[in-house]
PDB file of C-alpha atoms and ligand atoms in Angstrom:
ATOM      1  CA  UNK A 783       0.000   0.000   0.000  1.00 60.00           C
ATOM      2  CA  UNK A 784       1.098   3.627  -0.886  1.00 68.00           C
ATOM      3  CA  UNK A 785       1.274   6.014   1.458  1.00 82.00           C
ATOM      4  CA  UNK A 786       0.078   9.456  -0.169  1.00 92.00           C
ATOM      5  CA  UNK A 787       0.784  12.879   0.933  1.00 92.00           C
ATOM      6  CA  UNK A 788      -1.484  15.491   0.451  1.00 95.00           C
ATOM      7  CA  UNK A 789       0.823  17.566  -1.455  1.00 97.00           C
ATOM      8  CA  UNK A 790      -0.137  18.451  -5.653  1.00 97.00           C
ATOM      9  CA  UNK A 791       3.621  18.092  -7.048  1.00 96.00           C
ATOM     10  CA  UNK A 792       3.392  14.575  -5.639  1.00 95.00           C
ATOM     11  CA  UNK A 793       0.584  12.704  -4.931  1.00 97.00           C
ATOM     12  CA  UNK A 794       1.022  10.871  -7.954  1.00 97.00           C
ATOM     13  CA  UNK A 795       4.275   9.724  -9.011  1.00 96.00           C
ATOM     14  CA  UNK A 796       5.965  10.255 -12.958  1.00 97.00           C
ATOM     15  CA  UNK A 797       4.304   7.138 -14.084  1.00 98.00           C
ATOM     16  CA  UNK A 798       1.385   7.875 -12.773  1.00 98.00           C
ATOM     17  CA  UNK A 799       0.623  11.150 -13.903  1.00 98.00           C
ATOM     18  CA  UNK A 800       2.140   9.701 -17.244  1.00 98.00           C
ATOM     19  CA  UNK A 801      -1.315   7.448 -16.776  1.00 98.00           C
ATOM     20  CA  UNK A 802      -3.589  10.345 -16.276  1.00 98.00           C
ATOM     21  CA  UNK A 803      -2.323  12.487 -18.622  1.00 98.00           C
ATOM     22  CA  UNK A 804      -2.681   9.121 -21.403  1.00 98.00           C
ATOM     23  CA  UNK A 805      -5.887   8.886 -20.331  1.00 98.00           C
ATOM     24  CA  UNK A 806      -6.544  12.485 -21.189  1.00 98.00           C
ATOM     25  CA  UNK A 807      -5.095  12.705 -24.728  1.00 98.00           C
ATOM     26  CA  UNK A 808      -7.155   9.157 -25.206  1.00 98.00           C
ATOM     27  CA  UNK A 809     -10.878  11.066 -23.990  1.00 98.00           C
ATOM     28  CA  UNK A 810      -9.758  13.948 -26.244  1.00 98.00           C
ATOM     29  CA  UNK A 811      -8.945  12.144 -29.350  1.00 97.00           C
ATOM     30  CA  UNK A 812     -13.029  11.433 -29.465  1.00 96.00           C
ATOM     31  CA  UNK A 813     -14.566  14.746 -28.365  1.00 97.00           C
ATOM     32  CA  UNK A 814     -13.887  18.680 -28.949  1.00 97.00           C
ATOM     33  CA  UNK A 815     -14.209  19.086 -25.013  1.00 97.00           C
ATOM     34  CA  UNK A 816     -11.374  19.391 -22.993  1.00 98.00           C
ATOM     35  CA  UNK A 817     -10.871  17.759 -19.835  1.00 98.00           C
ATOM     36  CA  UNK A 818      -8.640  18.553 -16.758  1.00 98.00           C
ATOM     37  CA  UNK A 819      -7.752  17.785 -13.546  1.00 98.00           C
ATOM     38  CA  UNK A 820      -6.475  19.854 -10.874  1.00 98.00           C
ATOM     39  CA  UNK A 821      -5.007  18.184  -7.635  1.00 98.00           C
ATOM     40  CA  UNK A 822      -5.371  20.964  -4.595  1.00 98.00           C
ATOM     41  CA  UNK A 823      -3.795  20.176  -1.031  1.00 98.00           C
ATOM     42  CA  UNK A 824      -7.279  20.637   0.350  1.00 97.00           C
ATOM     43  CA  UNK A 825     -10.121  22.630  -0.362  1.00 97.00           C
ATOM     44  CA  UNK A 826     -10.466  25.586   1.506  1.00 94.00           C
ATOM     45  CA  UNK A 827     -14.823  25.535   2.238  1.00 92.00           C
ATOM     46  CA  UNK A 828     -17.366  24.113  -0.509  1.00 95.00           C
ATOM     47  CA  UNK A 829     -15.911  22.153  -2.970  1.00 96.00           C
ATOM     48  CA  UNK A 830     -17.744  22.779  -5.509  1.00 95.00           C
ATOM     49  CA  UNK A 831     -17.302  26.430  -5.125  1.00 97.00           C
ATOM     50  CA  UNK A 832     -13.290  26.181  -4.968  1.00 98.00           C
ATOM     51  CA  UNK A 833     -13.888  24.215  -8.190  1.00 97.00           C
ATOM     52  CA  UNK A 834     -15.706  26.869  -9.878  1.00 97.00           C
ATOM     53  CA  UNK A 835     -13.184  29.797  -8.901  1.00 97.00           C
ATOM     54  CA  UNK A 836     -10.060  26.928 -10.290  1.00 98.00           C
ATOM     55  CA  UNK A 837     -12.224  26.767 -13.508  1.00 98.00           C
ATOM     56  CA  UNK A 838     -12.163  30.165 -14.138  1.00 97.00           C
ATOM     57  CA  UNK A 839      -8.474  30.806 -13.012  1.00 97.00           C
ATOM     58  CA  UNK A 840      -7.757  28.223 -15.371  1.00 97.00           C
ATOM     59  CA  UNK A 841      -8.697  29.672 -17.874  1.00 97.00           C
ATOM     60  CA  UNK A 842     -11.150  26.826 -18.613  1.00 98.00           C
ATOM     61  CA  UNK A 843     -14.695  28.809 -19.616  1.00 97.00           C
ATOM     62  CA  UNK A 844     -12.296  30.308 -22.494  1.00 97.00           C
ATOM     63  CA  UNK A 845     -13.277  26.637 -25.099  1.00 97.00           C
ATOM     64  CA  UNK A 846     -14.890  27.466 -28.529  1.00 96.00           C
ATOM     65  CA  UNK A 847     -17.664  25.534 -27.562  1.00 96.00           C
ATOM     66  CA  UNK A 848     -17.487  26.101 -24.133  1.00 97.00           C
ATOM     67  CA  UNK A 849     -17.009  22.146 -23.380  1.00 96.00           C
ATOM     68  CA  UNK A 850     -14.453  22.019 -20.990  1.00 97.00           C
ATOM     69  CA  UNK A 851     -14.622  19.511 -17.927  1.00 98.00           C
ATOM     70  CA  UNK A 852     -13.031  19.930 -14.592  1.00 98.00           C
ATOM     71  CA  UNK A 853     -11.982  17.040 -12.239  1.00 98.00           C
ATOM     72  CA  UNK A 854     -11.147  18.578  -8.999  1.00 98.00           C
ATOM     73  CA  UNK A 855      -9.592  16.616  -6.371  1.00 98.00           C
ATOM     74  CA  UNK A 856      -9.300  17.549  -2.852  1.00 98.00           C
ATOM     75  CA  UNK A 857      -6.302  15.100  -2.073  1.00 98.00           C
ATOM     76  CA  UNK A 858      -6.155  15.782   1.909  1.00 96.00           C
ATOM     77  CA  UNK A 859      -9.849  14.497   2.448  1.00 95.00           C
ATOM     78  CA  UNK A 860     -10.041  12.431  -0.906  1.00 96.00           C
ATOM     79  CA  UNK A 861     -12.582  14.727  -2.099  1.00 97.00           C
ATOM     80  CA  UNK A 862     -13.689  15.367  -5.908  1.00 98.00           C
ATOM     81  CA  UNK A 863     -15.955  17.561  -7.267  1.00 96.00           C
ATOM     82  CA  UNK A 864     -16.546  17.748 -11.280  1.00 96.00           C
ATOM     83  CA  UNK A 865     -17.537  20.366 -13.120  1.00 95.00           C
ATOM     84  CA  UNK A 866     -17.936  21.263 -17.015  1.00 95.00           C
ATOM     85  CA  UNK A 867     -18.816  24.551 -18.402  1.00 96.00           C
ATOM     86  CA  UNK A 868     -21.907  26.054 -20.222  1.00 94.00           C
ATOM     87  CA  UNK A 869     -21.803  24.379 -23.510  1.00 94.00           C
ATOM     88  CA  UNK A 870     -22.209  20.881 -22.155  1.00 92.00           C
ATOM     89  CA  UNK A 871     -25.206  21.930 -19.258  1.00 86.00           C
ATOM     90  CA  UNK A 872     -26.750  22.547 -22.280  1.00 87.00           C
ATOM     91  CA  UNK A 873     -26.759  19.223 -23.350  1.00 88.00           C
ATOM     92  CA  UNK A 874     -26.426  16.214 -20.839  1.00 84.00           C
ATOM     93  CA  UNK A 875     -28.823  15.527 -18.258  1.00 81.00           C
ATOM     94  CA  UNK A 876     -27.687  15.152 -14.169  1.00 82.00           C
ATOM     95  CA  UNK A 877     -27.435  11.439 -15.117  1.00 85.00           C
ATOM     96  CA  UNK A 878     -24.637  11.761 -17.304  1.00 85.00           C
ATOM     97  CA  UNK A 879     -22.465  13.620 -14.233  1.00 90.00           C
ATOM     98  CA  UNK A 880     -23.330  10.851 -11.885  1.00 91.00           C
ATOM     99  CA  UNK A 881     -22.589   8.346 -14.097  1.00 92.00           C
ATOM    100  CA  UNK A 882     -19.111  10.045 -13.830  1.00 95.00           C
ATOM    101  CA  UNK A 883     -18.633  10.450 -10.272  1.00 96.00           C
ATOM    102  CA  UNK A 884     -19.519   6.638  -9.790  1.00 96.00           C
ATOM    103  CA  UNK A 885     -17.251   5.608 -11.942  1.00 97.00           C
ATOM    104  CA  UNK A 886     -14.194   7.750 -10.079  1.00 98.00           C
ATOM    105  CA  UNK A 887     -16.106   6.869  -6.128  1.00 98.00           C
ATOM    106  CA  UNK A 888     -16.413   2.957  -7.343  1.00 98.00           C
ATOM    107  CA  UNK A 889     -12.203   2.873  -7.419  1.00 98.00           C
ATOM    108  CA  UNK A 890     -11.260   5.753  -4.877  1.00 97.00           C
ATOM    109  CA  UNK A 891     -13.022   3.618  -2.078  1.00 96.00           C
ATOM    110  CA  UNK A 892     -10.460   1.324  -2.941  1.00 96.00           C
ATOM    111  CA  UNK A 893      -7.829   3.670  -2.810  1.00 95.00           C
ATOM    112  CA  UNK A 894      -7.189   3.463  -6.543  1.00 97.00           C
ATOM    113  CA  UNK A 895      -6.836   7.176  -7.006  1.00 98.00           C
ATOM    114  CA  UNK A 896      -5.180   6.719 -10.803  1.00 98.00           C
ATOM    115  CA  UNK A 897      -7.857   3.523 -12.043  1.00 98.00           C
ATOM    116  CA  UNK A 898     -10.502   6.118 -10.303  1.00 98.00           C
ATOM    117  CA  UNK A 899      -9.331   9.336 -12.905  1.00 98.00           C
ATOM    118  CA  UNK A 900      -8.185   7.124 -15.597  1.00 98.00           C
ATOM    119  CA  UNK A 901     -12.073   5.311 -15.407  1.00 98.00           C
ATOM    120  CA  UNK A 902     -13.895   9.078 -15.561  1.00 98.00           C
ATOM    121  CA  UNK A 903     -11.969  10.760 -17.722  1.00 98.00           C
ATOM    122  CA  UNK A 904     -12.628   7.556 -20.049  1.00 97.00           C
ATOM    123  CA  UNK A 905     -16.468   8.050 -19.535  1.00 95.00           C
ATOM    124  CA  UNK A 906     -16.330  11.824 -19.754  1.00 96.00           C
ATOM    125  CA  UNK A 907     -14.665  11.509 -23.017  1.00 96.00           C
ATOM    126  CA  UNK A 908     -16.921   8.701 -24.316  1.00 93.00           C
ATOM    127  CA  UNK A 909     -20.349  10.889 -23.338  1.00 90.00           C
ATOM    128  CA  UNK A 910     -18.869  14.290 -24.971  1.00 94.00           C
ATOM    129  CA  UNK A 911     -18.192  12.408 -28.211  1.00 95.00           C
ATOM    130  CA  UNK A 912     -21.551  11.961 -28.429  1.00 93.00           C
ATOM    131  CA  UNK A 913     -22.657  15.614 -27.921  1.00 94.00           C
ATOM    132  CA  UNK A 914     -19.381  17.389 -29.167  1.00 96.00           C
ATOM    133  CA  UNK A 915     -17.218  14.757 -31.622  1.00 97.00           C
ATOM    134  CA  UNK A 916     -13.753  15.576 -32.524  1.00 96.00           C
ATOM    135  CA  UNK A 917     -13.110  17.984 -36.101  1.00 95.00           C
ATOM    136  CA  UNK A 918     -10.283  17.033 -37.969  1.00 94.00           C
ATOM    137  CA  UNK A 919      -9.158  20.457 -37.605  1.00 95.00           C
ATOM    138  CA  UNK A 920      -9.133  19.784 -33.791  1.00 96.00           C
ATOM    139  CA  UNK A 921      -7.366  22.153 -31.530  1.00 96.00           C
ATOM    140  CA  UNK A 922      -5.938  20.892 -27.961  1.00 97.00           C
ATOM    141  CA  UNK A 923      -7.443  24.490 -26.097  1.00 97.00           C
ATOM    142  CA  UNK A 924      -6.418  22.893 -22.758  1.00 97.00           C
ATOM    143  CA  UNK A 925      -3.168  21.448 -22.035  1.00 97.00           C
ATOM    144  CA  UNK A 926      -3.156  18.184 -21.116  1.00 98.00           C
ATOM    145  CA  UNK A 927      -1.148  18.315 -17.843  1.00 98.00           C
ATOM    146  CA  UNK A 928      -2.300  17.771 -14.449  1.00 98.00           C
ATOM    147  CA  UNK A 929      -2.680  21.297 -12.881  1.00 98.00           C
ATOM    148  CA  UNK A 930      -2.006  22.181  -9.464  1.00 96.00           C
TER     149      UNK A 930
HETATM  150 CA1   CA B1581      -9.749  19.908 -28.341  1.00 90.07          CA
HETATM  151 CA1   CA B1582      -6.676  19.167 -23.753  1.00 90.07          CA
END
């Protein structure tokens, strides 16, 4: 067993962000949106708030289409909170976001922080390409990396 700390630069180790970020370019190669995760130390009040003010320092309401998707993960408390921006409210339901956060609470129980990214980024990825598939003439608007 691992033993994490609760600090951004490294929580996950090279291979593992190396998995995340794979897991990333993979979503992307079948959707417009852009997905990212942030890792913060620990969430200072409502998470879903302190996501909201990371989206927008991030630059992340700034997509075309206005399809980005934010995993934000609380590492001290193991908490995540996802958001996604305008363009995609507009078009999936509440199940679509809980199909997401299953998928990530189903392998973070187990303490499988990477399978637990790696499985919703997969899913976010699969249900954008449905709403916003991937032009040929696609643009990566969002870097890839893990942000901190
Ligand atoms: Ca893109
Ligand atoms: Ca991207």
């Amino acid at each position: 067993m691992v033993t994490r700390r609760a600090n951004p630069r490294n929580f996950f180790g090279r291979d593992e962000k190396d998995r995340i970020v794979h897991a990333i370019r993979q979503a992307e190669a079948k959707t417009s949106g852009e997905i990212r995760v942030y890792l913060e130390r620990k969430a200072k009040g409502n998470l879903l708030g302190c996501a909201k003010k990371v989206f927008e320092k991030l630059g992340m309401t700034k997509t075309k289409l206005r399809n980005g998707v934010l995993i934000y993960f609380s590492l001290l408390d193991r908490q995540f909170a996802i958001l996604g921006d305008q363009g995609i409210h507009d078009r999936v339901g509440d199940s679509f976001w809980h199909e997401v956060v299953s998928k990530i609470e189903n392998r973070f129980v187990q303490n499988d922080f990477v399978g637990g990214l790696e499985a919703g980024i997969q899913e976010i990825g699969e249900s954008l390409g449905k709403f916003f598939p991937r032009r040929s003439d696609d643009i990566d608007e969002l870097s890839n990396e893990i942000q901190q």
